[in-house]
């Protein structure tokens, strides 16, 4: 039974997980969907009410019946490395590859269907509510008057991007930024803004969940620092305990969203309360492992290596 | 309680459904996501563990608490009509709109999360197997040798696109085509091919499912015609009964895929057996209604008009 890792060639985080799987003699196939068709060959058979499929990379063959789990790490776009790439070839190749993998009975970290919905930040806030997390009051709006009202009511307000930084090369950094309540909000009419009450924090918390295992790390904030992802605080990530109430909410969130892996960001306020900021289903863990020594790569490898129960139906069904 | 229809301005099929809803005095809001931001204004509030949101179009305001159902018909790309459109503005607007709608407790026809997976044709074949349909033997492959083998084994074989016709204006027609078993399959290595055993058919069947209601239509095939979607057969669509076995499989398929609406295509062979060809979660029904008089638009309107049960959680959760 083989673990399939979908990622690009340069991926040191995947390397860490592959090293563990090799130690345990668990067969691994690493595939960048960009290399299909080309380096990789695929074939899926639907006949007589049954299904089988094969993936072949560098002479190694993986049968869908022997698929233990799939880790969707940093996959390239299907057919991106083809001799004659085109949007249509990408669409056809995506259908062939993911259509075949969706047909298999296997475990996903994370199933693309669940990952896709989990990327919606407003939805994250709602699921966080339902899971019992403390969530800073937030508004997502294209109405300048409502943005203004929100800023006046909450005084200290940050503005964030919902979808991430604007595309571009080099990538634009877009740190979360404090907004002056007297600011001119008229531009909100031209593009939605996500405004959130600023939580004065004494630390950033990164909680990485792998299956049911939770790894919390804490980094003390510098005075006046808004976005823990940018700038040097002079502090480093240290392992932290996970309060019971938080663990319960994390498990609830994972159940509601169908995620096997997630990286949660919290702000720890002056009273020690953890405020939910976001949950990144594909969040990095390499830097946390490096600074804290927490065995996250091993936990990922362990989750991937688990034996699949025999099941009749593909995963990711409703 | 209002029905929200996401579609472009020119959509006569949506018009048919809106007419029924108007007759029954059910409030309707019609929104093209392309008009947001601009003609439409949005605001979503996440505060104190609760959620509320508003959509406003042409001075009409819809509260998320008053959302009865959402029909995802033919929505434009978010922000496509903005004064300064960009991929980033589209991404931010998609987050804001769908993130808000996913947060609401409402019924979807179809939830985009389920719709997205339902578009994968290889997955359709597997779900069709599991639902008990007869499915023509099919292979999806980038291996010329396997394509060749399949063609030799099954003799009469058609080739299809998995993702639909190549993009382009004017659109290229890409009818399902019979393949000569002696054909040169070497090009399969450059792009995946979907090959299927040809089912000599006496009729095409289009079965439209709306919630639990099924509408089957039948069109006699002309001698030697391969793809019922292209060319005039001299026959028209007529209402047909739905065999019990098929109805059972359709309901199973809908349960497995989480779809509220779907259009199934079958080939009826010389013995009268219906072979599953595909299931289009967004398939048209206007032409069937026009030719058969089946009240499909009314059924869609009825499904959308149903009262939502009070529920704590958003729909589309795992």
Coordinates of C-alpha atoms in Angstrom, one line a residue, chain A residues 146-287:
Chain A
X146 CA -21.0 50.2 7.0
X147 CA -17.2 50.0 6.9
X148 CA -17.1 53.5 8.5
X149 CA -19.6 52.5 11.2
X150 CA -17.7 49.3 12.0
X151 CA -14.4 51.3 12.4
X152 CA -16.2 53.9 14.6
X153 CA -17.8 51.2 16.8
X154 CA -14.7 49.1 17.3
X155 CA -12.1 52.0 17.3
X156 CA -9.0 49.7 16.7
X157 CA -9.6 47.9 13.5
X158 CA -7.4 46.0 11.1
X159 CA -8.0 45.5 7.3
X160 CA -7.1 42.2 5.7
X161 CA -7.2 40.5 2.3
X162 CA -9.7 37.7 2.1
X163 CA -8.1 35.9 -0.8
X164 CA -4.4 36.5 0.0
X165 CA -1.9 38.8 -1.5
X166 CA -2.5 40.1 -5.1
X167 CA -0.8 37.9 -7.7
X168 CA 2.4 39.2 -9.1
X169 CA 6.1 38.5 -9.4
X170 CA 7.7 39.4 -7.1
X171 CA 4.8 38.7 -4.7
X172 CA 3.4 41.8 -3.0
X173 CA 3.5 41.5 0.8
X174 CA 0.1 42.5 2.2
X175 CA 0.4 42.5 6.0
X176 CA -2.7 43.0 8.2
X177 CA -2.8 46.8 8.9
X178 CA -4.3 49.0 11.5
X179 CA -6.9 51.4 10.1
X180 CA -7.5 55.0 11.3
X181 CA -11.2 55.3 12.2
X182 CA -11.2 58.7 10.5
X183 CA -10.0 57.0 7.2
X184 CA -11.8 57.5 3.9
X185 CA -13.7 54.3 3.2
X186 CA -15.1 55.3 -0.1
X187 CA -12.8 52.9 -2.0
X188 CA -14.6 49.9 -0.3
X189 CA -17.4 50.4 -2.9
X190 CA -14.9 49.3 -5.6
X191 CA -13.7 46.2 -3.9
X192 CA -14.8 44.3 -0.8
X193 CA -12.9 45.0 2.5
X194 CA -12.5 42.6 5.4
X195 CA -12.3 44.7 8.6
X196 CA -11.7 43.1 12.0
X197 CA -11.5 44.4 15.5
X198 CA -7.8 44.5 16.5
X199 CA -7.0 42.2 19.3
X200 CA -4.1 43.6 21.3
X201 CA -2.0 40.5 21.8
X202 CA 0.8 39.3 23.9
X203 CA 1.6 36.4 21.6
X204 CA 0.8 34.7 18.3
X205 CA -0.3 31.1 18.4
X206 CA 0.1 28.6 15.6
X207 CA -1.8 25.4 16.2
X208 CA -1.1 22.6 13.7
X209 CA -3.5 19.8 13.7
X210 CA -2.7 16.4 12.0
X211 CA -5.5 14.0 12.3
X212 CA -6.3 14.1 16.0
X213 CA -2.8 15.3 17.1
X214 CA -2.4 18.9 18.0
X215 CA 0.8 20.9 18.1
X216 CA 0.6 24.4 19.5
X217 CA 3.4 26.9 19.2
X218 CA 3.6 30.4 20.7
X219 CA 5.7 33.4 19.8
X220 CA 5.7 36.5 22.0
X221 CA 4.6 39.6 20.2
X222 CA 6.7 42.8 20.1
X223 CA 5.0 45.9 21.4
X224 CA 2.8 47.4 18.7
X225 CA 3.3 44.6 16.2
X226 CA 0.2 43.9 14.2
X227 CA 1.0 41.0 11.8
X228 CA 3.1 38.2 13.3
X229 CA 4.0 36.9 9.8
X230 CA 6.0 40.0 8.9
X231 CA 9.1 41.5 10.5
X232 CA 11.3 40.2 13.2
X233 CA 9.9 40.3 16.8
X234 CA 13.1 39.2 18.4
X235 CA 11.2 36.2 19.8
X236 CA 11.0 32.7 18.4
X237 CA 8.3 30.0 18.3
X238 CA 8.1 27.8 21.5
X239 CA 6.0 24.8 22.1
X240 CA 2.8 25.6 24.1
X241 CA 0.1 23.5 25.8
X242 CA -3.3 23.3 24.2
X243 CA -6.2 24.3 26.6
X244 CA -8.9 21.7 26.7
X245 CA -11.5 24.1 25.5
X246 CA -9.4 25.0 22.4
X247 CA -8.8 21.3 21.7
X248 CA -12.5 20.6 21.8
X249 CA -13.2 23.5 19.3
X250 CA -10.4 22.4 17.0
X251 CA -11.8 18.9 16.8
X252 CA -15.3 20.4 16.1
X253 CA -13.9 22.6 13.4
X254 CA -12.1 19.7 11.7
X255 CA -15.3 17.6 11.8
X256 CA -17.4 20.4 10.3
X257 CA -14.9 21.1 7.6
X258 CA -13.7 17.6 6.8
X259 CA -10.1 18.5 7.1
X260 CA -7.3 16.0 8.1
X261 CA -4.7 18.7 8.3
X262 CA -5.0 22.4 9.2
X263 CA -2.9 25.2 10.6
X264 CA -4.8 27.6 12.9
X265 CA -3.7 31.1 13.7
X266 CA -4.8 32.7 17.0
X267 CA -4.0 35.9 18.8
X268 CA -3.4 35.5 22.5
X269 CA -4.7 38.6 24.3
X270 CA -3.6 40.1 27.6
X271 CA -5.9 37.8 29.6
X272 CA -4.5 34.8 27.8
X273 CA -7.6 34.2 25.7
X274 CA -6.9 32.7 22.2
X275 CA -8.8 34.5 19.5
X276 CA -9.4 32.7 16.2
X277 CA -7.9 34.5 13.3
X278 CA -7.9 32.0 10.5
X279 CA -7.4 28.3 9.6
X280 CA -5.2 27.5 6.7
X281 CA -5.9 24.0 5.4
X282 CA -2.5 24.0 3.5
X283 CA -0.5 26.0 6.1
X284 CA 3.2 25.4 6.3
X285 CA 4.6 23.6 9.3
X286 CA 8.4 23.4 8.5
X287 CA 9.3 26.6 10.3

